[in-house]
Coordinates of C-alpha atoms and ligand atoms in Angstrom, one line a residue:
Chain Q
X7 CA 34.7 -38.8 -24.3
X8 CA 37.8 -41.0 -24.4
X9 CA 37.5 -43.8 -21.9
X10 CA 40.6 -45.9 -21.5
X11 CA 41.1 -48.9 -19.1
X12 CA 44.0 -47.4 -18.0
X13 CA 43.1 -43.5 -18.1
X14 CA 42.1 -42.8 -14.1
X15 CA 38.7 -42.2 -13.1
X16 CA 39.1 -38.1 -12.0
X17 CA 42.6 -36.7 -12.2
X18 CA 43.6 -33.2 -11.2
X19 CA 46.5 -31.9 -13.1
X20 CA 48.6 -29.3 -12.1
X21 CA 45.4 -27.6 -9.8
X22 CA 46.2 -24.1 -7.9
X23 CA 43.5 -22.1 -6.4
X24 CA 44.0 -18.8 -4.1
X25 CA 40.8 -17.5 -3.0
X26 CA 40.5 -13.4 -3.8
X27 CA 42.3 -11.4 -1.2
X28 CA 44.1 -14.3 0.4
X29 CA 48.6 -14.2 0.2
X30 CA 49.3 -17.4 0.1
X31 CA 47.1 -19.8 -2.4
X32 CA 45.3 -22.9 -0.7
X33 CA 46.4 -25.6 -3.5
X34 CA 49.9 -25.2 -5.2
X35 CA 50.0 -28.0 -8.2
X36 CA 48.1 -30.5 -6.5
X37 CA 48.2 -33.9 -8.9
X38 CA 45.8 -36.7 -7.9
X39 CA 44.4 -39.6 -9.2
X40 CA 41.7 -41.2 -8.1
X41 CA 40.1 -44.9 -9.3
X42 CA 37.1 -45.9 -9.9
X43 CA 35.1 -47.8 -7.4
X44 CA 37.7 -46.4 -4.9
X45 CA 37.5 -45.3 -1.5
X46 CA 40.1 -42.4 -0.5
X47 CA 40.7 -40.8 2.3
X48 CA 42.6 -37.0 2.7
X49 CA 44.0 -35.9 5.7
X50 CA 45.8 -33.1 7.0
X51 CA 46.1 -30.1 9.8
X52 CA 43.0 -28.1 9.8
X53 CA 43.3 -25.0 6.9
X54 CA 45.8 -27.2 4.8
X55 CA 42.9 -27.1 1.8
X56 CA 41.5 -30.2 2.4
X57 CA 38.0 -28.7 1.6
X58 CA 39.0 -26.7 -1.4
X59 CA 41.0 -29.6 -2.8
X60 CA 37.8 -32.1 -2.5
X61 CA 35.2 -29.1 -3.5
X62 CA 37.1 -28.8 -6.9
X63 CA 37.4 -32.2 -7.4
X64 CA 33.8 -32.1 -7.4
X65 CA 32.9 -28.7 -9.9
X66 CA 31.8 -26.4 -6.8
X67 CA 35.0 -25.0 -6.7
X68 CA 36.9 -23.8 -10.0
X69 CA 40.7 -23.6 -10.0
X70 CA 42.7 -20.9 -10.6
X71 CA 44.7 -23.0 -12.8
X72 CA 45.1 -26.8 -13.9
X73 CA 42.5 -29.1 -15.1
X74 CA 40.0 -31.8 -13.2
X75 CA 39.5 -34.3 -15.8
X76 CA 36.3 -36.7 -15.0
X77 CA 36.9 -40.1 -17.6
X78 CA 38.8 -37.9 -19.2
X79 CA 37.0 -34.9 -19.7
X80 CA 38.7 -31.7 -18.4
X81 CA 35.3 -30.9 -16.4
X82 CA 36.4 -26.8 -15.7
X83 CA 36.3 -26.1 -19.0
X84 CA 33.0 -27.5 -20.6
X85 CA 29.9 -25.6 -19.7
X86 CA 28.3 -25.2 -17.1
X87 CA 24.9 -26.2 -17.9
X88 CA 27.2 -29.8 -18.0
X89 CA 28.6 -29.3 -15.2
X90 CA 25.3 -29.0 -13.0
X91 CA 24.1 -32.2 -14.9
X92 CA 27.4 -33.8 -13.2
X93 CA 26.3 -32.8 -10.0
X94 CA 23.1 -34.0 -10.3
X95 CA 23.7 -37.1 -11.7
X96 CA 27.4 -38.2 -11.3
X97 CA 28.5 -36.4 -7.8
X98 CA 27.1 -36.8 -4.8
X99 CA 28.2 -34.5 -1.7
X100 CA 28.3 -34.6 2.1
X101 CA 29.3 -32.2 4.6
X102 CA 29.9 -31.9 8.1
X103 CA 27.1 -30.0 8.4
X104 CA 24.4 -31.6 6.3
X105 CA 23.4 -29.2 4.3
X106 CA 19.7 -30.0 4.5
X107 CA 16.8 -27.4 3.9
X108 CA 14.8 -27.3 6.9
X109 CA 11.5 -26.6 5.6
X110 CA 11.2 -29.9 3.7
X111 CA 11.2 -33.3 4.7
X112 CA 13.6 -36.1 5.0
X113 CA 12.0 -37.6 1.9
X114 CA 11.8 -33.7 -0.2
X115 CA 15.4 -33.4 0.6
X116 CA 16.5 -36.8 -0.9
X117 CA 14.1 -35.5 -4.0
X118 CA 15.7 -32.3 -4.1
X119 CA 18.2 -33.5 -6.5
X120 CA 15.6 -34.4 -9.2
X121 CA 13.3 -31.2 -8.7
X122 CA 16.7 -29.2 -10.3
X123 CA 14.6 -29.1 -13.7
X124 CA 11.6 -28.1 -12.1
X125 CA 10.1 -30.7 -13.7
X126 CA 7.8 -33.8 -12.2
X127 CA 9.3 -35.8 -9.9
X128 CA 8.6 -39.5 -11.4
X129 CA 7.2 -42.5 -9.5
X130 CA 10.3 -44.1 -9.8
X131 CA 12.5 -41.3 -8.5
X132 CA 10.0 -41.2 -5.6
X133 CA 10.9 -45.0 -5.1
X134 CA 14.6 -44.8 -5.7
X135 CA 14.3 -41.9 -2.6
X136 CA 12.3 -44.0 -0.2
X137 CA 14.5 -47.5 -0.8
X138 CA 18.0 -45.2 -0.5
X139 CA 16.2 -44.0 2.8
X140 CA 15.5 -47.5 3.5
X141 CA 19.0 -48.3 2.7
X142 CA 20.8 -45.6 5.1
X143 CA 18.4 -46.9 8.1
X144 CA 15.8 -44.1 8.0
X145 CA 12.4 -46.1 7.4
X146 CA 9.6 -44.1 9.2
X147 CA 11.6 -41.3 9.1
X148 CA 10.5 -40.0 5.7
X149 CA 8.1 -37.3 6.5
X150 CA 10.0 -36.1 9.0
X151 CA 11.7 -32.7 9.6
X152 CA 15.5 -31.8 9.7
X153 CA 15.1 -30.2 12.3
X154 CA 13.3 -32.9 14.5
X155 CA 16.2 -35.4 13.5
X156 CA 19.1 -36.8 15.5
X157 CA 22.4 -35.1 13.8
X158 CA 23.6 -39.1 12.8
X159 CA 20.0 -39.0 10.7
X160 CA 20.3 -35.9 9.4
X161 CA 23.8 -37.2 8.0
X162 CA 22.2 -40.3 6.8
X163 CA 19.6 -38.2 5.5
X164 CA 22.3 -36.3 3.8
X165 CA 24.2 -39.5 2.0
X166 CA 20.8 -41.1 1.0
X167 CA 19.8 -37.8 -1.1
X168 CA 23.4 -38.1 -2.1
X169 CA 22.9 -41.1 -3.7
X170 CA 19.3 -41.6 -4.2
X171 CA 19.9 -40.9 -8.0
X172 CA 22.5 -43.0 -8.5
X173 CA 25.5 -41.1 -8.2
X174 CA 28.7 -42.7 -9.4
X175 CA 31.0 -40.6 -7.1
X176 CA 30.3 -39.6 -2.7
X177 CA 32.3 -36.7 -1.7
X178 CA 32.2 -36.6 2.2
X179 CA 33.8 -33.8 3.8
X180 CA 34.2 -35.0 7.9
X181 CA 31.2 -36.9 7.2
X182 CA 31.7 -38.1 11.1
X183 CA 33.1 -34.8 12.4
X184 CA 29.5 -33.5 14.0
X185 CA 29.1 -36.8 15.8
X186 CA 29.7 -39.3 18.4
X187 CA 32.1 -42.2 17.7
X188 CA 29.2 -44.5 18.0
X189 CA 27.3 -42.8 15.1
X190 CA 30.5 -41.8 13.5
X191 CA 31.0 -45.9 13.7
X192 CA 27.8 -46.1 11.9
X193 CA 28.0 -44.0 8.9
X194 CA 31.3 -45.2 8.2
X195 CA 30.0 -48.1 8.0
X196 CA 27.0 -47.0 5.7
X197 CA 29.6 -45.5 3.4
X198 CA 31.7 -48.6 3.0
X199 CA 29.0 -50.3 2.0
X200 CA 28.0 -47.8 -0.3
X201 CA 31.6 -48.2 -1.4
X202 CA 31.1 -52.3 -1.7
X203 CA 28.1 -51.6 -3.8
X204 CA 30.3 -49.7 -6.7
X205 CA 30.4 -46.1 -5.3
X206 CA 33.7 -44.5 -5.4
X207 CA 34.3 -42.2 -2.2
X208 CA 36.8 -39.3 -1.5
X209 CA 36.8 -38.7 2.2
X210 CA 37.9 -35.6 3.9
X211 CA 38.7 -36.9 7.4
X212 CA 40.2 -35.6 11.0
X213 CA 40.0 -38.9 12.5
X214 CA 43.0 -41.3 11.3
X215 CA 41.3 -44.6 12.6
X216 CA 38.4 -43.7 9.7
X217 CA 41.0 -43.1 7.4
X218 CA 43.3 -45.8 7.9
X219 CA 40.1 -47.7 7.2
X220 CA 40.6 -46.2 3.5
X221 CA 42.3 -48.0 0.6
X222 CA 44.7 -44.9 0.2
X223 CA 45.3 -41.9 2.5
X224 CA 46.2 -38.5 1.5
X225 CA 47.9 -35.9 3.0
X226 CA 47.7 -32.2 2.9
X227 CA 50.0 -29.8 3.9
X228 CA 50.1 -26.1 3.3
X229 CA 47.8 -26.5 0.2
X230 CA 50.4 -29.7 -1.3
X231 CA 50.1 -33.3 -1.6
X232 CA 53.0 -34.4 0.6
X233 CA 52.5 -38.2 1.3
X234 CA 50.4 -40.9 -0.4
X235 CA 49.8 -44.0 1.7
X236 CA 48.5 -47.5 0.9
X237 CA 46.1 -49.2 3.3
X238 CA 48.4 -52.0 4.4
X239 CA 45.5 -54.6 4.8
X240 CA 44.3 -53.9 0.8
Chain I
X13 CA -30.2 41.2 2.8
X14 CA -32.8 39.4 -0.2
X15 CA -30.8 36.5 -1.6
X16 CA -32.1 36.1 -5.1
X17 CA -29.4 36.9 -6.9
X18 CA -28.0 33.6 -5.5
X19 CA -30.9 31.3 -6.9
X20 CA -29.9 30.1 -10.3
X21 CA -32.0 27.3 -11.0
X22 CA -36.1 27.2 -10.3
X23 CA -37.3 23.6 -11.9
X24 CA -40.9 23.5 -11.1
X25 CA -42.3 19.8 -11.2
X26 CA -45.8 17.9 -11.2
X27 CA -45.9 14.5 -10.3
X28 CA -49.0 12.1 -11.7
X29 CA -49.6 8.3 -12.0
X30 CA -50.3 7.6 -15.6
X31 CA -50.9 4.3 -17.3
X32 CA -47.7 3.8 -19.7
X33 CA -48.5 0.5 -21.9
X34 CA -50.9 -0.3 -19.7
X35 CA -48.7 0.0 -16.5
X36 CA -49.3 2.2 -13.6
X37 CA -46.0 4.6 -13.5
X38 CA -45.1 8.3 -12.3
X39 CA -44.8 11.1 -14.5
X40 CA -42.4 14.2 -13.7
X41 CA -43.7 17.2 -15.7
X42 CA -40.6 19.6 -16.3
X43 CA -39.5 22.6 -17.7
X44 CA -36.9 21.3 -19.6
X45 CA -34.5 24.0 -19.5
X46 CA -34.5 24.2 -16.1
X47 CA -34.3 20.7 -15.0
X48 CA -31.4 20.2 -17.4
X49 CA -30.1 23.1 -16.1
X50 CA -30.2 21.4 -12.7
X51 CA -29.3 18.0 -13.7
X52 CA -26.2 18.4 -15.4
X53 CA -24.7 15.2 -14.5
X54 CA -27.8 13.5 -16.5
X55 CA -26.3 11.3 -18.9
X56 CA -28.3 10.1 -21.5
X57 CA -28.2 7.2 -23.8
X58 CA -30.0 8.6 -27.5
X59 CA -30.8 12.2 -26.6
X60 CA -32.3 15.1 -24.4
X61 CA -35.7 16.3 -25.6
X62 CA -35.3 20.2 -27.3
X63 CA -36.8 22.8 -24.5
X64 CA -39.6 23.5 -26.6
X65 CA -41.4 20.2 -27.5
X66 CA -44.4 19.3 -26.5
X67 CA -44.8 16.1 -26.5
X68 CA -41.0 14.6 -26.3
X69 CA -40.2 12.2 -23.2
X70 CA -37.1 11.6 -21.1
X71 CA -37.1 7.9 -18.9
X72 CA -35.5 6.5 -16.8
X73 CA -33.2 3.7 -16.8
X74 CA -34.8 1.4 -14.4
X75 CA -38.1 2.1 -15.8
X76 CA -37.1 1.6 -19.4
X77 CA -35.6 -1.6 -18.5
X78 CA -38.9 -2.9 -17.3
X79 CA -41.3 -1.6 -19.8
X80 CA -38.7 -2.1 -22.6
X81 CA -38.5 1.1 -23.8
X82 CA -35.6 2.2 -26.2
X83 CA -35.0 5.8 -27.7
X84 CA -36.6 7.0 -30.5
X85 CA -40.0 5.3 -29.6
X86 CA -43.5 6.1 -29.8
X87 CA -45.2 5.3 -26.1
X88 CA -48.7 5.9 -24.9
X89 CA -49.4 7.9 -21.4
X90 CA -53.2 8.2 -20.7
X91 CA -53.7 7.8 -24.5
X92 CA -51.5 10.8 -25.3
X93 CA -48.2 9.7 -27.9
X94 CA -45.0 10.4 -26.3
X95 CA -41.6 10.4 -28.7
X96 CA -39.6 9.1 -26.4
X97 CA -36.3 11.6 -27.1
X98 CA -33.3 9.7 -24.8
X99 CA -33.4 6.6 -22.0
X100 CA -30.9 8.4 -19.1
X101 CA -28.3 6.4 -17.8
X102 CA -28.7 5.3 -13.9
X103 CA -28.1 7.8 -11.6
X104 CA -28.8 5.7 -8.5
X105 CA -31.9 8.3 -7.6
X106 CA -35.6 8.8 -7.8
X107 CA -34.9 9.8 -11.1
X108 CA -34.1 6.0 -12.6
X109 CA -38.0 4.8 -12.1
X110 CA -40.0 8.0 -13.2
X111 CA -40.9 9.4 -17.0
X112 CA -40.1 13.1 -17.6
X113 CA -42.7 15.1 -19.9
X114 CA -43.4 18.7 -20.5
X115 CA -44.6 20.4 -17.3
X116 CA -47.5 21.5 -19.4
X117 CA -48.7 18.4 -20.7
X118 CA -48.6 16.4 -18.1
X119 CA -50.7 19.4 -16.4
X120 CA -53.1 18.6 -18.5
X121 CA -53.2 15.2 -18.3
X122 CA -53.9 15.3 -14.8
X123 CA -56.6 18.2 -15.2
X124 CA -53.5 20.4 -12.8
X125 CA -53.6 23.6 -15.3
X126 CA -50.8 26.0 -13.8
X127 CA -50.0 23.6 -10.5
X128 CA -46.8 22.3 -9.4
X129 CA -46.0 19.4 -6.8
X130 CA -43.2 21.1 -5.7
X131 CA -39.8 23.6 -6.9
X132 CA -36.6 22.7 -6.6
X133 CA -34.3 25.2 -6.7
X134 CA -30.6 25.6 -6.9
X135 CA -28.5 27.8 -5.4
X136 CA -25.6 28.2 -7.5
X137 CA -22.7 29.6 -4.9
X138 CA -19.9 28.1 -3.2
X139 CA -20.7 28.6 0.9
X140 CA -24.2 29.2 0.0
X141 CA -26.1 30.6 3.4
X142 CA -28.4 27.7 2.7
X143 CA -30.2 28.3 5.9
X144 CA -31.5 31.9 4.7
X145 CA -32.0 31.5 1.8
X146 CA -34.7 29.1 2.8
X147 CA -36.0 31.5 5.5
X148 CA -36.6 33.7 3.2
X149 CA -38.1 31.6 0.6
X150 CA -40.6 30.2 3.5
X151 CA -41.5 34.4 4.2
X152 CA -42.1 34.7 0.4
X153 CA -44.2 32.0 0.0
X154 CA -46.4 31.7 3.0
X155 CA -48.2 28.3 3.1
X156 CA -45.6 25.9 1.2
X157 CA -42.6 23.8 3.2
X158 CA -39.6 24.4 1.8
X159 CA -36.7 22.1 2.7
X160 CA -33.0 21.7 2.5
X161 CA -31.6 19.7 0.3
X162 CA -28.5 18.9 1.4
X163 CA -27.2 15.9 -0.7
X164 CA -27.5 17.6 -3.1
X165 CA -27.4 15.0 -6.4
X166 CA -24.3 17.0 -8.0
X167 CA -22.2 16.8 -4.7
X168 CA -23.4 13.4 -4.7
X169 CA -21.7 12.4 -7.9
X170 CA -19.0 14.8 -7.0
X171 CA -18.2 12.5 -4.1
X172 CA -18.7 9.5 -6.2
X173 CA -16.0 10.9 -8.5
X174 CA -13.6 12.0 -5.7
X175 CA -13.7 8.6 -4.2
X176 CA -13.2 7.1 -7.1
X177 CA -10.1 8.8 -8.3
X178 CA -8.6 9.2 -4.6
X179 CA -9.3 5.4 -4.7
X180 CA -7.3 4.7 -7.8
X181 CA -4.0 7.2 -6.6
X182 CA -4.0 5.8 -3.4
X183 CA -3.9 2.0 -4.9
X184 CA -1.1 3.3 -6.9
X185 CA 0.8 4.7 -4.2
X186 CA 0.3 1.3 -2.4
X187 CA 0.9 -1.0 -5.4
X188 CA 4.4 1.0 -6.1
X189 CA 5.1 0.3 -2.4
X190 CA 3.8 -2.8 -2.3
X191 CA 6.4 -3.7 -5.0
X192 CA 9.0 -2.1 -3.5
X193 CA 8.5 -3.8 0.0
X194 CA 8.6 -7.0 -2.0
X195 CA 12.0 -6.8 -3.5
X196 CA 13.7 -5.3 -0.7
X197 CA 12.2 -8.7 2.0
X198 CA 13.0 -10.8 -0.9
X199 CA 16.9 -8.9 -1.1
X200 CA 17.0 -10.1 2.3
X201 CA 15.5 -12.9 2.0
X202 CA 17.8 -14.6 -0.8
X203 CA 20.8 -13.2 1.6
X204 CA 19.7 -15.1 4.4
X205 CA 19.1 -17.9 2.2
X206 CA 22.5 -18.1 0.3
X207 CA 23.6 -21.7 2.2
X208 CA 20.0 -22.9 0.7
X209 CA 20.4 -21.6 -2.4
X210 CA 24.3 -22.8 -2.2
X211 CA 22.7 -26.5 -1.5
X212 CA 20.2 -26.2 -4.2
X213 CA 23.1 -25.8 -6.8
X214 CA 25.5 -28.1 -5.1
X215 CA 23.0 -31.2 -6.0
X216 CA 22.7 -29.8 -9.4
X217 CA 20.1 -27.0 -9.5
X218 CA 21.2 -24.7 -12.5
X219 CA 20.8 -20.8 -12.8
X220 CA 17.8 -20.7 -14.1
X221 CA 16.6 -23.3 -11.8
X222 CA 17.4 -21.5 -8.9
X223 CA 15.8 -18.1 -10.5
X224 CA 12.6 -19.8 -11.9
X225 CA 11.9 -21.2 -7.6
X226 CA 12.0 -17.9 -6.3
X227 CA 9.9 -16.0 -9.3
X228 CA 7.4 -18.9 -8.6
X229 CA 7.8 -18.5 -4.8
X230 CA 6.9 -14.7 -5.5
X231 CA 3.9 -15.9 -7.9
X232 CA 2.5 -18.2 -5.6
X233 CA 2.6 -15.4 -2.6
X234 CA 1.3 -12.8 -5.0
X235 CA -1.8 -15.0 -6.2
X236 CA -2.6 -15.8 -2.8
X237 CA -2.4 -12.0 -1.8
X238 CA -4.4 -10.4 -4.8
X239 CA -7.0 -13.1 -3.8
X240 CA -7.1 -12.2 -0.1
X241 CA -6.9 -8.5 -1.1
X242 CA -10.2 -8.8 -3.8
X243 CA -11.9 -10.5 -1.2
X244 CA -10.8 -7.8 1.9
X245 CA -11.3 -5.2 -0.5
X246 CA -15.0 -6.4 -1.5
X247 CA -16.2 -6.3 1.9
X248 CA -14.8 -2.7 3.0
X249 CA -16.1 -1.2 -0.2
X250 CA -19.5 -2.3 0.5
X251 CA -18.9 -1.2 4.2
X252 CA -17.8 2.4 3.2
X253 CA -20.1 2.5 0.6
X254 CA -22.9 2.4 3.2
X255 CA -21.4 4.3 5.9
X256 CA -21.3 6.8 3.0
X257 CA -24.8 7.0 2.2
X258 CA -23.3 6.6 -1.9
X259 CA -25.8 4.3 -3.0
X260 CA -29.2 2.9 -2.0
X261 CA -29.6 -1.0 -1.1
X262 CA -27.3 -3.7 -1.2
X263 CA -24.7 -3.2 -4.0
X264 CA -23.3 -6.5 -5.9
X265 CA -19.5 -5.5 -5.9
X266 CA -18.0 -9.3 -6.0
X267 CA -17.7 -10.7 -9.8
X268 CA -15.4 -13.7 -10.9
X269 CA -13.6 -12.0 -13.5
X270 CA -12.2 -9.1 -11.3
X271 CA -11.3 -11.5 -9.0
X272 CA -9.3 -13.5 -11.7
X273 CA -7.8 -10.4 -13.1
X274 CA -6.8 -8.9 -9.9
X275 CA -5.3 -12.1 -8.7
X276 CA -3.1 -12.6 -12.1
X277 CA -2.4 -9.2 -11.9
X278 CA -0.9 -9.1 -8.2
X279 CA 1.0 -12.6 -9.0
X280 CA 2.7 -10.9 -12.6
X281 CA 3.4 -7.8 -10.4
X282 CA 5.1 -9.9 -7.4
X283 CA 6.5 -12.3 -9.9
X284 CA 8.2 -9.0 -11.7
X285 CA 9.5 -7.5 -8.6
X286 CA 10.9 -10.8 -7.6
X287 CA 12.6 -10.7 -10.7
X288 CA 15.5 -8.7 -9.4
X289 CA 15.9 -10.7 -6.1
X290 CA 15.7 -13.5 -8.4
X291 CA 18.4 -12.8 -10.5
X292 CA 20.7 -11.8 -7.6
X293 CA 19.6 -15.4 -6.4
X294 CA 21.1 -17.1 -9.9
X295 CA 24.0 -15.6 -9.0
X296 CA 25.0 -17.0 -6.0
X297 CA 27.9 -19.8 -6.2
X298 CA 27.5 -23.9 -4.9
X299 CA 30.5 -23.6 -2.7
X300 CA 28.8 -20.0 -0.7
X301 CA 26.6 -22.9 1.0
X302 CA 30.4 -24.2 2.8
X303 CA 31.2 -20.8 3.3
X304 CA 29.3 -20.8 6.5
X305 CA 30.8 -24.1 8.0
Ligands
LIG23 N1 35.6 -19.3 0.4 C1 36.8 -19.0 0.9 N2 37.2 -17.7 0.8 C2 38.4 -17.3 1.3 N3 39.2 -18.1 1.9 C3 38.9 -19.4 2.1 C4 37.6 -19.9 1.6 N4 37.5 -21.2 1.9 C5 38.6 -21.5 2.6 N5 39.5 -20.5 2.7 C6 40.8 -20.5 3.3 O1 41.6 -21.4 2.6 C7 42.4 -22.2 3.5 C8 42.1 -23.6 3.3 O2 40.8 -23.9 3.6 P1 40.1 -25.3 3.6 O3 38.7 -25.2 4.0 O4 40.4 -25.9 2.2 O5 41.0 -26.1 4.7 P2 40.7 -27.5 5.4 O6 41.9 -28.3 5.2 O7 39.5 -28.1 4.9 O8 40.5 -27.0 6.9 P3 39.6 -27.7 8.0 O9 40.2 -29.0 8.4 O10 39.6 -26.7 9.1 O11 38.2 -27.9 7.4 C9 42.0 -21.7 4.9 O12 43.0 -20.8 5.3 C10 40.7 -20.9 4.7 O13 40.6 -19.8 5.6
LIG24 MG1 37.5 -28.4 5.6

């Protein structure tokens, strides 16, 4: 792997992607860099390919055409046995909807990550679950249920197993767009801090106080890039 | 209308006590050929005595057991030698705790010259009228109670044979369908699951990963179900067994090792059915889990 100082954390090069069947392709040469430790924010009308432009920034979707390149690796082309390793160990992902199973527990799903190899899950992975729990607000909650959670925990339920293994990268797609402002406030909050801490985020947002709060805003239009902002307080 | 013709078999038979090696058993004189004749399900571990021996023996298994005869043996009844000629296999009747001998030595043993306990006969016929034939038996031989078999020992092990291969086809039938129920829920089931399975490979889960959880899921099910199964099935077997009048006393059907083998074997089977739903599983992409938002 080359690692320069100055060669951008992830870059996507030249990126198109039209899902099967569709006319018009969701992202026409989309070129983006993105720092590390920083915390961006992509906006846009609703079907502009926000989604798709975050999902293959983050190897669960593949483009069409272009390359993704992760410290310089062009992360669509190497195998995909490395590509599950970086979404195990390096990416980190929250939706909207958090994408929790129902059947296990608060603490199961923040293991879910490690239990990918089937293997044991260590004391210490056990530990790093229950102190990222800890960390998102959730202590007492561990045992519990998805399904017996408020929808702000089962988001905070949803960043802690994003991060419980030390992922280097959050991808949050409307991580506030199921909940109240007052919650919404809250896990903002949780994922500046995150951000303070050395975690680079790339935020898919509806809500332009959130992403002014961002130290650069995106925005999408008819699967382009058409405006690059600067937080003016940074 | 006489029925003779329709009596095959006439095995005439004189019980006594004698003391074999000192213990007080029951001989069955025979006429060989006959009883053989009638008994042609005997089975017989070393051989059957030749028709026209006089002093050959037949045992019985339980009785063997306990006084530790084998075949080919020398034994002593009421101080006469005996060449013990075969031990017969266990029949589950009378015939396991008794010693067979020639009808005419064992007549005079017990100082019985030309007597008989009692006949059995055979009716060889398909839809014998069983009834009659007795009838008339009872008119010919005024004085002597005749009686109706009716389990007969050969439709006995007829029925023991019937069961047991209806038993296996009809396991068959339900293991095939059995499999077949289990990959067509577990199609569905990795269908409804496809968001789960979408999650599991968004935080890093590989192919294999995602295959290996639901064979196990399918291994675990099918453990737990041969187990329950062995079990169920242990307790209506002895349950039709004795509504069926098959065997006499309590029957020891439950051992560890068919538990264990039945219980691998259902968990391989389930795990091999899964293997299909399994795969289809593998194949299922991280972003079909956003599909649904
Ligand atoms: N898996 C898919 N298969 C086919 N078409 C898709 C798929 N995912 C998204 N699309 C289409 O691609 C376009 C862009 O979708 P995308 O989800 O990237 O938009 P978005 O900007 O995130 O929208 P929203 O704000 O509503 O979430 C939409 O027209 C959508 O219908
Ligand atoms: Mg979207």
């Amino acid at each position: 792997m080359q690692k320069t100082h100055t060669s951008p954390f992830i870059q996507a090069v030249q990126v198109s992607k039209r899902y099967p069947g569709a006319v018009k392709p969701v992202l026409e040469d989309v070129n983006l860099q993105v720092q590390r430790g920083e915390f961006l924010a992509i906006l846009g009308r609703s079907g502009s390919g926000k989604s798709t432009l975050l999902n293959t920034l983050s190897s669960l979707v593949l483009p069409d055409s272009g390359s993704i390149y992760m410290e310089g690796t062009d992360i669509c082309k190497v195998k995909e046995k490395e590509r599950n390793r970086l979404r195990s160990h390096t990416f980190a992902m929250v939706f909207q909807q958090h994408h929790l199973l129902p059947y296990l527990t608060a603490l199961e799903n923040v293991l879910l990550p490690f239990m990918g190899g089937l293997g044991h899950v260590t004391k210490a992975q056990r530990q790093a679950a229950l102190d990222m729990l800890e960390n998102v607000g959730l202590q007492g909650k561990e045992n519990s249920r998805p399904g017996t959670l408020s929808g702000g925990e089962q988001q905070r339920v949803a960043i802690a197993r994003a991060l419980a293994r030390g992922a280097k990268v959050l991808f949050a797609d409307e991580p506030t767009g199921s909940l109240d402002s007052v919650t919404g406030d809250a896990i903002m909050q949780l994922l500046h801090s995150l951000n303070k801490q050395g975690v680079t985020v790339i935020m898919v947002s509806h809500n332009p106080e959130y992403a002014r709060q961002a130290q650069r805003m995106v925005t999408m239009q008819d699967g382009r890039i058409v405006g690059i902002a600067h937080a003016p307080n940074e | 209308m006489p029925l003779r013709a329709n009596v095959a078999i006439i095995a005439p038979k004189l019980i006594a006590t004698a003391k074999i090696h000192g213990k007080a058993s029951a001989v069955v004189g025979v006429d060989w050929q006959e009883e053989l004749a009638l008994k042609g399900y005997w089975e017989v571990h070393g051989e059957f005595p030749s028709p026209t021996a006089t002093h050959d023996a037949l045992v019985g298994a339980s009785l063997a057991q306990s006084l530790g005869i084998a075949p080919g043996q020398t034994i002593q009844v009421q101080g006469q030698d005996f060449t013990v000629r075969g031990v017969l296999l266990p029949t589950g009747s009378d015939d396991d705790a008794v010693l067979f001998a020639p009808l005419a030595a064992v007549q005079t043993m017990a100082g019985k010259q030309d007597q008989a306990t009692f006949l059995e006969v055979a009716a060889l016929c398909s839809g014998c009228p069983i009834e009659d034939i007795v009838l008339q038996l009872q008119e010919a031989l005024p004085g002597t109670e005749v009686k109706a078999l009716r389990q007969v020992a050969e439709s006995r092990m007829y029925a023991v044979h019937f069961a047991q291969d209806l038993a296996f086809y009809v396991s068959l039938v339900i293991l095939v369908t059995a499999l077949a129920m289990i990959i067509m829920s577990m199609l569905s089931s990795v269908n409804e699951r496809k968001k789960e399975i979408g999650i599991m490979r968004a935080v890093g889960f590989s192919r294999s990963s995602v295959f290996a959880v639901f064979v196990s899921e399918a291994l675990g099910i099918g453990a737990l179900a041969g187990l329950l199964g062995y079990v169920a099935g242990c307790f209506l077997a002895t349950y039709v067994l004795a509504s069926l009048h098959l065997t006499e006393g309590p029957v020891q059907l439950f051992s560890l090792q068919h538990l264990l083998a039945t219980t691998a074997l259902v968990a391989g089977a389930a795990a091999l059915a899964a293997a299909f739903p399994a795969w289809k599983a593998s194949l299922v992409e991280p972003a079909d889990s956003l599909a649904a938002v």
